[in-house]
Amino acid sequence: MLIPYIITIFFLILRTSRSSNMIVVHQNISDGQTIVSGNAKFELGFFSPGISKSRYLGIWFKNTSPQTVTWVANRETPLLDTLSVVKLDNQGNLTLVNGNGKVVWSSNSSASGTTINLVAQLLDTGNLVIKNGTITDNDNIVWQSFDYPGDTFLLGMKLGKNFISGKETYLTSWRSADDPSPGEYTYRFLMVKGKYQQSYIRRSSAIATRIGPFNGITISGRPLITIDTTHPAYVSSMVVNQNEMHFTAISTNDTITGSARATLTPGGTYEVFKQSFRNREWILSITLPADYCDNYGVCGPYGSCDTANSPYCGCLKGFERKISEEKSSDNDTSICRRRIALDCGPGEGFQKFSSMKQPDTENAVFSGNISLQDCEDACKNNCSCTAYASPNITPRGVGCLLWFGDLIDVRVYAQNGQDFYVRLAASEFSGRPIILPN
């Protein structure tokens, strides 16, 4: 008669003292219970954001104040009580069930082939994975939360597009600090074959801020950050092949994994934080947009924005502002035009612009393994080419961007800018060298 009683006590203790990093098949997590990653940096459980009374299943940084949530399962379907449970079935599907027994969220995953000992495990990176508990190979992951990001980018996460499935991964802001449902803003990459990768903040479908293209080390558009290439804490990479394009960043030291994050706020700013090892407080290191000139295309085609000048907007050399009958403020989008039209004559050359944010690559074509000299020749031999540049700043970096059409969203950087070369009419040079420093 004691055996059923002992078994009951065992499971009660198991339910109330859970401290592992995983959920096993048919072993539920109730509101008030959590699982914690092996490095004790991340925690999964139920929470209420801000002043909201609604409950959500999510992942957050453990032992930080205020609570910093990195992922929410049911962000569009809040729970109205504390009676919900999350459970894993023997097919590899993780479900969130409310107090009425209704499934309000599911991973919609199913294990294939021979699987034993399925578990949902919270990894040290903050990634929740469903996998065979006896295998560590990533190829055996059935499902992972990193494939469904919310408003937060963590080290090890990928943002980009799978060309086989068509699935795109990007960040989506919360609606407010009290409501994690999808907001107005997204942070995503231009991931189109033949186009060069760059990142944007969009408000609905409109571009609010173009962060910049990938420069071989990281995403450009962060001029105040000087990258430590000798002993970097984090290494960024852009993977481009026939099957996918994605951006990722990993830690070079396991001790700092889980100590950095980037968040897209409800107001549309992209903020990068590092955690202090001394007191575990979050230190804001990057905010984008940083100033007026980070607003997308604010100075119009062939315009250049410089916060050191007044007005901020001007025209690139070789271009002049159109005369308009409508009066506007000094910092309204300027309308620039070529001072002298191109005729594809033999004397046309290229004006060099330095310490700049390179133009929007939407109007550009990228070719890899091409030197800067070959890039110039390719642009010179195509009368439709308006500018060229190498996006890669690494010591032996190669690659060629050729622009066809307007040059948009250009700005001056006080430091850590890049070069690009704009095609001008022969008479613009008048005895000067073909390529001139800015």
C-alpha positions as a Markdown table, in Angstrom:
| # | Residue | x | y | z |
|---|---|---|---|---|
| 1 | Met | 0.0 | 0.0 | 0.0 |
| 2 | Leu | 3.0 | 2.3 | 0.5 |
| 3 | Ile | 4.3 | 2.0 | -3.1 |
| 4 | Pro | 1.6 | 4.3 | -4.8 |
| 5 | Tyr | 2.0 | 6.8 | -2.0 |
| 6 | Ile | 5.8 | 6.9 | -2.4 |
| 7 | Ile | 5.5 | 7.3 | -6.2 |
| 8 | Thr | 3.0 | 10.2 | -5.7 |
| 9 | Ile | 5.4 | 11.9 | -3.3 |
| 10 | Phe | 8.3 | 11.4 | -5.7 |
| 11 | Phe | 6.5 | 13.2 | -8.5 |
| 12 | Leu | 5.3 | 16.0 | -6.2 |
| 13 | Ile | 8.9 | 16.6 | -5.2 |
| 14 | Leu | 10.0 | 16.4 | -8.8 |
| 15 | Arg | 7.4 | 19.0 | -9.9 |
| 16 | Thr | 8.2 | 21.5 | -7.1 |
| 17 | Ser | 12.0 | 21.2 | -7.1 |
| 18 | Arg | 12.7 | 21.2 | -10.8 |
| 19 | Ser | 16.1 | 22.7 | -11.5 |
| 20 | Ser | 17.3 | 20.9 | -14.7 |
| 21 | Asn | 17.7 | 22.5 | -18.1 |
| 22 | Met | 15.2 | 20.3 | -19.9 |
| 23 | Ile | 11.6 | 19.1 | -20.2 |
| 24 | Val | 11.2 | 15.4 | -20.9 |
| 25 | Val | 8.3 | 13.7 | -22.5 |
| 26 | His | 5.0 | 13.9 | -20.5 |
| 27 | Gln | 6.7 | 15.8 | -17.7 |
| 28 | Asn | 4.9 | 19.1 | -17.5 |
| 29 | Ile | 6.0 | 22.6 | -16.5 |
| 30 | Ser | 3.4 | 24.5 | -14.6 |
| 31 | Asp | 3.1 | 28.2 | -13.9 |
| 32 | Gly | 5.6 | 29.0 | -11.1 |
| 33 | Gln | 8.1 | 26.3 | -12.2 |
| 34 | Thr | 11.1 | 27.0 | -14.4 |
| 35 | Ile | 14.0 | 25.3 | -16.1 |
| 36 | Val | 17.5 | 26.9 | -16.1 |
| 37 | Ser | 20.3 | 26.6 | -18.7 |
| 38 | Gly | 23.4 | 24.7 | -17.6 |
| 39 | Asn | 25.4 | 28.0 | -17.2 |
| 40 | Ala | 22.6 | 29.5 | -15.1 |
| 41 | Lys | 22.3 | 32.5 | -17.4 |
| 42 | Phe | 18.9 | 31.8 | -18.9 |
| 43 | Glu | 15.6 | 30.7 | -17.5 |
| 44 | Leu | 12.3 | 29.4 | -19.1 |
| 45 | Gly | 9.0 | 29.7 | -17.4 |
| 46 | Phe | 5.8 | 31.9 | -17.2 |
| 47 | Phe | 5.9 | 35.6 | -16.7 |
| 48 | Ser | 3.9 | 38.8 | -16.9 |
| 49 | Pro | 5.5 | 41.8 | -18.8 |
| 50 | Gly | 5.5 | 45.2 | -17.3 |
| 51 | Ile | 2.2 | 46.0 | -15.6 |
| 52 | Ser | 0.3 | 43.4 | -17.6 |
| 53 | Lys | -1.7 | 40.7 | -15.7 |
| 54 | Ser | -1.5 | 38.4 | -18.7 |
| 55 | Arg | 0.8 | 35.4 | -18.6 |
| 56 | Tyr | 3.3 | 34.2 | -21.2 |
| 57 | Leu | 5.7 | 31.4 | -21.7 |
| 58 | Gly | 9.1 | 32.8 | -22.3 |
| 59 | Ile | 12.9 | 32.8 | -21.8 |
| 60 | Trp | 14.7 | 35.5 | -19.9 |
| 61 | Phe | 18.2 | 36.3 | -18.5 |
| 62 | Lys | 18.3 | 34.8 | -15.0 |
| 63 | Asn | 19.3 | 37.0 | -12.0 |
| 64 | Thr | 19.1 | 40.3 | -13.8 |
| 65 | Ser | 16.9 | 43.2 | -12.8 |
| 66 | Pro | 14.7 | 44.3 | -14.3 |
| 67 | Gln | 13.7 | 41.1 | -16.0 |
| 68 | Thr | 15.1 | 40.9 | -19.5 |
| 69 | Val | 13.0 | 38.7 | -21.7 |
| 70 | Thr | 14.6 | 37.2 | -24.9 |
| 71 | Trp | 11.9 | 35.1 | -26.4 |
| 72 | Val | 8.1 | 34.6 | -26.0 |
| 73 | Ala | 6.2 | 31.6 | -27.2 |
| 74 | Asn | 2.6 | 32.8 | -27.1 |
| 75 | Arg | 3.3 | 36.4 | -27.9 |
| 76 | Glu | 0.0 | 36.8 | -29.8 |
| 77 | Thr | -2.1 | 34.7 | -27.5 |
| 78 | Pro | -1.8 | 35.8 | -23.8 |
| 79 | Leu | -2.9 | 33.5 | -21.0 |
| 80 | Leu | -5.5 | 34.8 | -18.6 |
| 81 | Asp | -4.7 | 32.7 | -15.6 |
| 82 | Thr | -2.0 | 30.8 | -13.9 |
| 83 | Leu | -3.4 | 27.3 | -14.7 |
| 84 | Ser | -1.5 | 26.7 | -17.9 |
| 85 | Val | 1.2 | 24.0 | -18.5 |
| 86 | Val | 3.8 | 23.3 | -21.2 |
| 87 | Lys | 4.5 | 19.7 | -22.2 |
| 88 | Leu | 6.4 | 17.7 | -24.7 |
| 89 | Asp | 4.8 | 14.7 | -26.4 |
| 90 | Asn | 6.6 | 11.6 | -27.7 |
| 91 | Gln | 6.4 | 12.9 | -31.3 |
| 92 | Gly | 8.6 | 15.9 | -30.4 |
| 93 | Asn | 5.9 | 18.6 | -30.3 |
| 94 | Leu | 6.0 | 21.1 | -27.5 |
| 95 | Thr | 2.6 | 22.6 | -26.5 |
| 96 | Leu | 1.3 | 25.2 | -24.2 |
| 97 | Val | -2.1 | 24.3 | -22.8 |
| 98 | Asn | -4.3 | 26.8 | -20.9 |
| 99 | Gly | -6.5 | 26.0 | -17.8 |
| 100 | Asn | -9.4 | 24.9 | -20.0 |
| 101 | Gly | -7.2 | 22.3 | -21.8 |
| 102 | Lys | -7.0 | 24.3 | -25.0 |
| 103 | Val | -3.7 | 24.4 | -26.9 |
| 104 | Val | -2.8 | 28.1 | -27.3 |
| 105 | Trp | 0.7 | 27.6 | -28.7 |
| 106 | Ser | 2.6 | 24.8 | -30.3 |
| 107 | Ser | 6.1 | 24.3 | -31.8 |
| 108 | Asn | 4.3 | 22.3 | -34.6 |
| 109 | Ser | 7.3 | 20.0 | -34.7 |
| 110 | Ser | 7.5 | 16.3 | -35.2 |
| 111 | Ala | 10.6 | 14.1 | -34.9 |
| 112 | Ser | 11.4 | 11.9 | -37.9 |
| 113 | Gly | 13.3 | 8.7 | -38.1 |
| 114 | Thr | 14.4 | 6.8 | -35.1 |
| 115 | Thr | 14.3 | 9.0 | -32.0 |
| 116 | Ile | 14.6 | 8.0 | -28.4 |
| 117 | Asn | 14.7 | 10.1 | -25.2 |
| 118 | Leu | 13.2 | 13.2 | -26.8 |
| 119 | Val | 13.8 | 16.3 | -24.6 |
| 120 | Ala | 13.2 | 20.1 | -24.8 |
| 121 | Gln | 16.5 | 21.6 | -23.5 |
| 122 | Leu | 17.4 | 25.2 | -22.7 |
| 123 | Leu | 21.0 | 25.6 | -24.0 |
| 124 | Asp | 23.6 | 27.9 | -22.6 |
| 125 | Thr | 23.1 | 30.3 | -25.5 |
| 126 | Gly | 19.4 | 30.9 | -24.5 |
| 127 | Asn | 18.2 | 28.6 | -27.4 |
| 128 | Leu | 15.4 | 26.2 | -26.5 |
| 129 | Val | 15.8 | 23.1 | -28.6 |
| 130 | Ile | 13.8 | 19.9 | -29.1 |
| 131 | Lys | 16.2 | 17.0 | -29.8 |
| 132 | Asn | 17.2 | 13.5 | -29.0 |
| 133 | Gly | 18.6 | 13.8 | -25.5 |
| 134 | Thr | 21.5 | 11.4 | -26.2 |
| 135 | Ile | 22.8 | 13.2 | -29.2 |
| 136 | Thr | 24.5 | 16.6 | -29.3 |
| 137 | Asp | 24.8 | 17.0 | -33.1 |
| 138 | Asn | 22.9 | 20.0 | -34.3 |
| 139 | Asp | 21.7 | 18.1 | -37.3 |
| 140 | Asn | 19.5 | 16.1 | -34.9 |
| 141 | Ile | 17.6 | 19.1 | -33.6 |
| 142 | Val | 13.9 | 18.7 | -34.3 |
| 143 | Trp | 13.0 | 22.4 | -33.5 |
| 144 | Gln | 14.6 | 25.4 | -31.9 |
| 145 | Ser | 13.5 | 28.8 | -30.7 |
| 146 | Phe | 16.3 | 30.6 | -32.5 |
| 147 | Asp | 14.5 | 29.9 | -35.7 |
| 148 | Tyr | 11.5 | 31.9 | -34.4 |
| 149 | Pro | 13.1 | 35.1 | -32.9 |
| 150 | Gly | 11.1 | 37.8 | -31.3 |
| 151 | Asp | 12.6 | 41.3 | -30.5 |
| 152 | Thr | 16.0 | 40.0 | -29.4 |
| 153 | Phe | 19.1 | 38.8 | -31.1 |
| 154 | Leu | 21.5 | 36.6 | -29.1 |
| 155 | Leu | 24.9 | 35.2 | -29.9 |
| 156 | Gly | 24.6 | 32.1 | -32.0 |
| 157 | Met | 21.3 | 33.1 | -33.6 |
| 158 | Lys | 20.9 | 33.5 | -37.4 |
| 159 | Leu | 19.1 | 36.2 | -39.2 |
| 160 | Gly | 18.5 | 35.7 | -42.9 |
| 161 | Lys | 16.7 | 33.5 | -45.4 |
| 162 | Asn | 16.6 | 29.9 | -46.4 |
| 163 | Phe | 16.1 | 29.8 | -50.2 |
| 164 | Ile | 14.9 | 26.1 | -50.1 |
| 165 | Ser | 12.1 | 26.6 | -47.7 |
| 166 | Gly | 11.6 | 30.3 | -48.3 |
| 167 | Lys | 11.6 | 31.0 | -44.5 |
| 168 | Glu | 13.1 | 34.3 | -43.4 |
| 169 | Thr | 14.2 | 35.0 | -39.8 |
| 170 | Tyr | 14.2 | 38.6 | -38.5 |
| 171 | Leu | 13.4 | 40.6 | -35.4 |
| 172 | Thr | 10.0 | 42.0 | -34.6 |
| 173 | Ser | 9.5 | 44.7 | -31.9 |
| 174 | Trp | 7.0 | 44.3 | -29.1 |
| 175 | Arg | 3.9 | 46.4 | -29.3 |
| 176 | Ser | 4.8 | 48.0 | -26.0 |
| 177 | Ala | 6.7 | 47.2 | -22.8 |
| 178 | Asp | 3.6 | 45.5 | -21.5 |
| 179 | Asp | 2.6 | 43.7 | -24.6 |
| 180 | Pro | 4.9 | 41.3 | -26.5 |
| 181 | Ser | 2.7 | 40.9 | -29.5 |
| 182 | Pro | 4.3 | 41.9 | -32.8 |
| 183 | Gly | 4.7 | 45.7 | -33.1 |
| 184 | Glu | 5.3 | 48.0 | -36.0 |
| 185 | Tyr | 9.0 | 47.6 | -36.5 |
| 186 | Thr | 11.2 | 44.8 | -37.9 |
| 187 | Tyr | 15.0 | 44.4 | -38.2 |
| 188 | Arg | 15.9 | 42.4 | -41.2 |
| 189 | Phe | 18.4 | 41.8 | -43.9 |
| 190 | Leu | 18.3 | 42.3 | -47.7 |
| 191 | Met | 18.7 | 38.6 | -48.6 |
| 192 | Val | 18.3 | 38.4 | -52.4 |
| 193 | Lys | 20.5 | 36.4 | -54.7 |
| 194 | Gly | 22.8 | 38.8 | -56.7 |
| 195 | Lys | 22.2 | 41.6 | -54.2 |
| 196 | Tyr | 24.6 | 42.5 | -51.4 |
| 197 | Gln | 23.6 | 41.9 | -47.8 |
| 198 | Gln | 22.6 | 44.9 | -45.7 |
| 199 | Ser | 20.3 | 45.4 | -42.7 |
| 200 | Tyr | 17.3 | 47.7 | -42.3 |
| 201 | Ile | 14.9 | 48.8 | -39.6 |
| 202 | Arg | 11.5 | 48.9 | -41.2 |
| 203 | Arg | 8.3 | 50.4 | -40.0 |
| 204 | Ser | 5.6 | 48.2 | -41.5 |
| 205 | Ser | 6.8 | 48.0 | -45.2 |
| 206 | Ala | 8.7 | 51.3 | -45.2 |
| 207 | Ile | 12.4 | 51.6 | -44.5 |
| 208 | Ala | 13.0 | 53.7 | -41.4 |
| 209 | Thr | 16.7 | 53.2 | -41.1 |
| 210 | Arg | 19.3 | 51.4 | -43.2 |
| 211 | Ile | 22.0 | 50.2 | -40.8 |
| 212 | Gly | 24.4 | 49.4 | -43.6 |
| 213 | Pro | 26.0 | 46.6 | -45.6 |
| 214 | Phe | 28.2 | 43.8 | -44.2 |
| 215 | Asn | 31.9 | 45.0 | -44.4 |
| 216 | Gly | 33.6 | 41.6 | -44.0 |
| 217 | Ile | 33.9 | 42.0 | -40.3 |
| 218 | Thr | 30.5 | 43.2 | -39.1 |
| 219 | Ile | 27.5 | 45.3 | -40.1 |
| 220 | Ser | 28.7 | 48.8 | -41.1 |
| 221 | Gly | 26.7 | 51.8 | -40.0 |
| 222 | Arg | 28.2 | 51.8 | -36.5 |
| 223 | Pro | 31.0 | 54.4 | -36.9 |
| 224 | Leu | 31.7 | 55.1 | -33.2 |
| 225 | Ile | 32.5 | 51.4 | -32.7 |
| 226 | Thr | 36.1 | 50.5 | -33.5 |
| 227 | Ile | 36.3 | 46.7 | -34.1 |
| 228 | Asp | 39.1 | 44.9 | -32.2 |
| 229 | Thr | 40.3 | 42.6 | -34.9 |
| 230 | Thr | 43.2 | 41.2 | -32.8 |
| 231 | His | 41.3 | 40.0 | -29.8 |
| 232 | Pro | 37.6 | 40.3 | -30.6 |
| 233 | Ala | 35.0 | 39.3 | -28.0 |
| 234 | Tyr | 32.6 | 38.4 | -30.7 |
| 235 | Val | 33.0 | 37.3 | -34.3 |
| 236 | Ser | 30.4 | 38.1 | -36.9 |
| 237 | Ser | 30.0 | 36.3 | -40.2 |
| 238 | Met | 27.7 | 36.4 | -43.3 |
| 239 | Val | 27.0 | 33.0 | -44.9 |
| 240 | Val | 26.1 | 33.1 | -48.5 |
| 241 | Asn | 25.5 | 30.0 | -50.7 |
| 242 | Gln | 22.9 | 28.6 | -53.0 |
| 243 | Asn | 20.8 | 27.3 | -50.2 |
| 244 | Glu | 20.8 | 30.2 | -47.8 |
| 245 | Met | 22.0 | 33.7 | -46.7 |
| 246 | His | 22.3 | 34.5 | -43.0 |
| 247 | Phe | 24.1 | 36.8 | -40.6 |
| 248 | Thr | 25.3 | 35.4 | -37.3 |
| 249 | Ala | 27.7 | 36.3 | -34.4 |
| 250 | Ile | 29.4 | 34.0 | -31.9 |
| 251 | Ser | 31.4 | 34.5 | -28.8 |
| 252 | Thr | 35.1 | 33.8 | -28.8 |
| 253 | Asn | 35.0 | 33.0 | -25.1 |
| 254 | Asp | 32.4 | 30.6 | -23.5 |
| 255 | Thr | 32.5 | 32.7 | -20.3 |
| 256 | Ile | 30.9 | 35.6 | -22.1 |
| 257 | Thr | 28.2 | 33.6 | -24.0 |
| 258 | Gly | 24.9 | 35.0 | -22.9 |
| 259 | Ser | 26.4 | 38.3 | -21.8 |
| 260 | Ala | 25.3 | 40.3 | -24.9 |
| 261 | Arg | 22.1 | 41.0 | -26.7 |
| 262 | Ala | 20.6 | 43.3 | -29.3 |
| 263 | Thr | 16.9 | 44.4 | -29.0 |
| 264 | Leu | 14.5 | 46.1 | -31.3 |
| 265 | Thr | 12.4 | 48.4 | -29.1 |
| 266 | Pro | 8.7 | 49.2 | -29.6 |
| 267 | Gly | 9.8 | 52.7 | -30.7 |
| 268 | Gly | 12.0 | 51.3 | -33.5 |
| 269 | Thr | 15.5 | 51.7 | -32.1 |
| 270 | Tyr | 18.0 | 48.9 | -32.4 |
| 271 | Glu | 20.0 | 48.7 | -29.1 |
| 272 | Val | 23.0 | 46.6 | -28.4 |
| 273 | Phe | 23.8 | 45.8 | -24.8 |
| 274 | Lys | 26.8 | 44.2 | -23.0 |
| 275 | Gln | 26.5 | 42.8 | -19.4 |
| 276 | Ser | 28.8 | 44.1 | -16.7 |
| 277 | Phe | 30.6 | 41.2 | -15.0 |
| 278 | Arg | 30.9 | 43.2 | -11.8 |
| 279 | Asn | 27.2 | 43.8 | -11.1 |
| 280 | Arg | 25.4 | 42.1 | -14.0 |
| 281 | Glu | 23.9 | 45.4 | -15.1 |
| 282 | Trp | 23.2 | 46.0 | -18.8 |
| 283 | Ile | 25.4 | 48.6 | -20.5 |
| 284 | Leu | 24.1 | 50.2 | -23.6 |
| 285 | Ser | 26.9 | 50.3 | -26.3 |
| 286 | Ile | 25.0 | 51.0 | -29.5 |
| 287 | Thr | 21.8 | 52.8 | -30.4 |
| 288 | Leu | 20.5 | 53.0 | -34.0 |
| 289 | Pro | 19.3 | 55.3 | -35.4 |
| 290 | Ala | 21.9 | 57.4 | -33.6 |
| 291 | Asp | 21.0 | 60.8 | -35.1 |
| 292 | Tyr | 19.1 | 62.7 | -37.9 |
| 293 | Cys | 21.3 | 61.3 | -40.7 |
| 294 | Asp | 20.4 | 57.7 | -39.8 |
| 295 | Asn | 16.9 | 58.4 | -41.1 |
| 296 | Tyr | 16.6 | 56.5 | -44.4 |
| 297 | Gly | 17.3 | 58.6 | -47.6 |
| 298 | Val | 16.8 | 61.8 | -45.7 |
| 299 | Cys | 18.8 | 63.8 | -48.2 |
| 300 | Gly | 17.4 | 62.2 | -51.3 |
| 301 | Pro | 19.2 | 60.7 | -54.3 |
| 302 | Tyr | 22.8 | 61.9 | -54.7 |
| 303 | Gly | 22.4 | 63.8 | -51.4 |
| 304 | Ser | 24.9 | 63.5 | -48.5 |
| 305 | Cys | 24.0 | 64.0 | -44.8 |
| 306 | Asp | 26.6 | 65.3 | -42.4 |
| 307 | Thr | 25.6 | 66.2 | -38.8 |
| 308 | Ala | 28.8 | 68.4 | -38.6 |
| 309 | Asn | 27.2 | 70.8 | -41.1 |
| 310 | Ser | 24.3 | 73.1 | -41.1 |
| 311 | Pro | 22.1 | 72.3 | -42.9 |
| 312 | Tyr | 22.7 | 68.6 | -42.5 |
| 313 | Cys | 21.8 | 67.9 | -46.2 |
| 314 | Gly | 24.0 | 68.7 | -49.1 |
| 315 | Cys | 24.8 | 67.2 | -52.5 |
| 316 | Leu | 27.7 | 65.0 | -53.5 |
| 317 | Lys | 30.5 | 66.6 | -55.5 |
| 318 | Gly | 29.5 | 66.8 | -59.1 |
| 319 | Phe | 25.8 | 67.3 | -58.1 |
| 320 | Glu | 23.8 | 70.4 | -57.3 |
| 321 | Arg | 20.5 | 71.1 | -55.6 |
| 322 | Lys | 17.6 | 71.5 | -58.0 |
| 323 | Ile | 15.8 | 74.9 | -57.9 |
| 324 | Ser | 12.4 | 74.3 | -56.4 |
| 325 | Glu | 9.5 | 76.7 | -56.1 |
| 326 | Glu | 8.4 | 75.1 | -52.8 |
| 327 | Lys | 10.2 | 76.4 | -49.7 |
| 328 | Ser | 11.3 | 73.8 | -47.1 |
| 329 | Ser | 13.3 | 73.6 | -44.0 |
| 330 | Asp | 17.0 | 73.3 | -44.2 |
| 331 | Asn | 17.0 | 69.7 | -43.2 |
| 332 | Asp | 14.2 | 68.5 | -45.4 |
| 333 | Thr | 15.1 | 65.9 | -48.1 |
| 334 | Ser | 17.2 | 67.7 | -50.7 |
| 335 | Ile | 16.8 | 67.0 | -54.4 |
| 336 | Cys | 20.2 | 66.8 | -56.1 |
| 337 | Arg | 20.9 | 66.5 | -59.8 |
| 338 | Arg | 24.1 | 66.1 | -61.9 |
| 339 | Arg | 25.8 | 69.3 | -62.6 |
| 340 | Ile | 26.9 | 68.0 | -66.0 |
| 341 | Ala | 25.1 | 65.1 | -67.7 |
| 342 | Leu | 27.0 | 61.9 | -68.5 |
| 343 | Asp | 27.6 | 61.1 | -72.2 |
| 344 | Cys | 29.6 | 57.8 | -71.8 |
| 345 | Gly | 32.6 | 59.6 | -73.4 |
| 346 | Pro | 36.2 | 58.4 | -73.0 |
| 347 | Gly | 37.0 | 61.2 | -70.5 |
| 348 | Glu | 34.5 | 60.3 | -67.8 |
| 349 | Gly | 36.1 | 59.4 | -64.5 |
| 350 | Phe | 35.3 | 58.6 | -60.9 |
| 351 | Gln | 35.2 | 60.9 | -57.9 |
| 352 | Lys | 36.4 | 59.2 | -54.7 |
| 353 | Phe | 34.4 | 59.8 | -51.5 |
| 354 | Ser | 36.0 | 58.8 | -48.2 |
| 355 | Ser | 34.8 | 58.3 | -44.6 |
| 356 | Met | 31.3 | 57.6 | -45.9 |
| 357 | Lys | 28.3 | 55.3 | -45.5 |
| 358 | Gln | 28.1 | 53.5 | -48.8 |
| 359 | Pro | 24.9 | 53.9 | -50.7 |
| 360 | Asp | 21.9 | 51.6 | -50.5 |
| 361 | Thr | 22.9 | 48.3 | -52.3 |
| 362 | Glu | 19.4 | 47.7 | -53.5 |
| 363 | Asn | 20.4 | 49.4 | -56.8 |
| 364 | Ala | 23.8 | 47.5 | -56.9 |
| 365 | Val | 25.1 | 44.2 | -58.2 |
| 366 | Phe | 27.7 | 42.3 | -56.2 |
| 367 | Ser | 30.5 | 40.2 | -57.6 |
| 368 | Gly | 32.9 | 38.4 | -55.3 |
| 369 | Asn | 36.6 | 37.7 | -55.9 |
| 370 | Ile | 37.1 | 40.9 | -57.9 |
| 371 | Ser | 39.8 | 43.5 | -57.0 |
| 372 | Leu | 39.1 | 47.2 | -56.7 |
| 373 | Gln | 40.9 | 47.9 | -60.0 |
| 374 | Asp | 38.9 | 45.3 | -61.8 |
| 375 | Cys | 35.8 | 46.7 | -60.2 |
| 376 | Glu | 36.6 | 50.2 | -61.6 |
| 377 | Asp | 37.2 | 48.7 | -65.1 |
| 378 | Ala | 33.8 | 46.9 | -64.9 |
| 379 | Cys | 32.0 | 50.1 | -64.1 |
| 380 | Lys | 33.9 | 52.2 | -66.6 |
| 381 | Asn | 33.0 | 49.7 | -69.4 |
| 382 | Asn | 29.3 | 49.9 | -68.6 |
| 383 | Cys | 27.7 | 53.2 | -69.4 |
| 384 | Ser | 24.8 | 52.5 | -67.0 |
| 385 | Cys | 27.1 | 52.1 | -64.0 |
| 386 | Thr | 26.9 | 55.1 | -61.7 |
| 387 | Ala | 29.3 | 54.1 | -59.0 |
| 388 | Tyr | 31.5 | 51.3 | -57.6 |
| 389 | Ala | 33.1 | 50.3 | -54.4 |
| 390 | Ser | 34.5 | 47.4 | -52.4 |
| 391 | Pro | 32.3 | 46.6 | -49.4 |
| 392 | Asn | 35.0 | 44.6 | -47.7 |
| 393 | Ile | 37.4 | 46.3 | -45.3 |
| 394 | Thr | 39.5 | 43.3 | -44.3 |
| 395 | Pro | 43.2 | 43.5 | -45.2 |
| 396 | Arg | 42.9 | 41.2 | -48.2 |
| 397 | Gly | 39.2 | 41.6 | -48.8 |
| 398 | Val | 37.9 | 41.5 | -52.3 |
| 399 | Gly | 34.5 | 42.0 | -53.9 |
| 400 | Cys | 32.9 | 44.6 | -56.1 |
| 401 | Leu | 29.7 | 46.6 | -55.8 |
| 402 | Leu | 28.4 | 48.2 | -59.0 |
| 403 | Trp | 25.5 | 50.7 | -58.7 |
| 404 | Phe | 23.0 | 51.2 | -61.5 |
| 405 | Gly | 20.7 | 54.1 | -60.9 |
| 406 | Asp | 20.4 | 56.6 | -58.0 |
| 407 | Leu | 22.7 | 56.7 | -55.0 |
| 408 | Ile | 20.5 | 56.8 | -51.9 |
| 409 | Asp | 21.1 | 57.1 | -48.2 |
| 410 | Val | 24.7 | 58.4 | -48.2 |
| 411 | Arg | 26.1 | 60.1 | -45.1 |
| 412 | Val | 29.5 | 61.3 | -43.8 |
| 413 | Tyr | 31.1 | 59.5 | -40.9 |
| 414 | Ala | 33.7 | 61.1 | -38.6 |
| 415 | Gln | 35.5 | 57.8 | -38.2 |
| 416 | Asn | 35.3 | 54.2 | -39.5 |
| 417 | Gly | 33.7 | 55.2 | -42.8 |
| 418 | Gln | 34.3 | 53.5 | -46.2 |
| 419 | Asp | 35.1 | 54.7 | -49.7 |
| 420 | Phe | 33.1 | 54.6 | -52.9 |
| 421 | Tyr | 33.6 | 56.1 | -56.3 |
| 422 | Val | 31.0 | 58.0 | -58.3 |
| 423 | Arg | 31.0 | 58.4 | -62.1 |
| 424 | Leu | 31.2 | 62.0 | -63.3 |
| 425 | Ala | 31.4 | 63.8 | -66.7 |
| 426 | Ala | 34.8 | 64.4 | -68.2 |
| 427 | Ser | 34.5 | 68.2 | -67.8 |
| 428 | Glu | 34.2 | 67.8 | -64.0 |
| 429 | Phe | 37.8 | 66.9 | -63.9 |
| 430 | Ser | 39.4 | 69.5 | -66.2 |
| 431 | Gly | 43.0 | 68.4 | -66.1 |
| 432 | Arg | 42.7 | 66.8 | -62.6 |
| 433 | Pro | 43.4 | 63.1 | -62.1 |
| 434 | Ile | 40.5 | 60.8 | -62.8 |
| 435 | Ile | 40.1 | 59.7 | -59.2 |
| 436 | Leu | 40.4 | 62.3 | -56.5 |
| 437 | Pro | 40.3 | 62.2 | -52.7 |
| 438 | Asn | 37.3 | 63.8 | -51.2 |
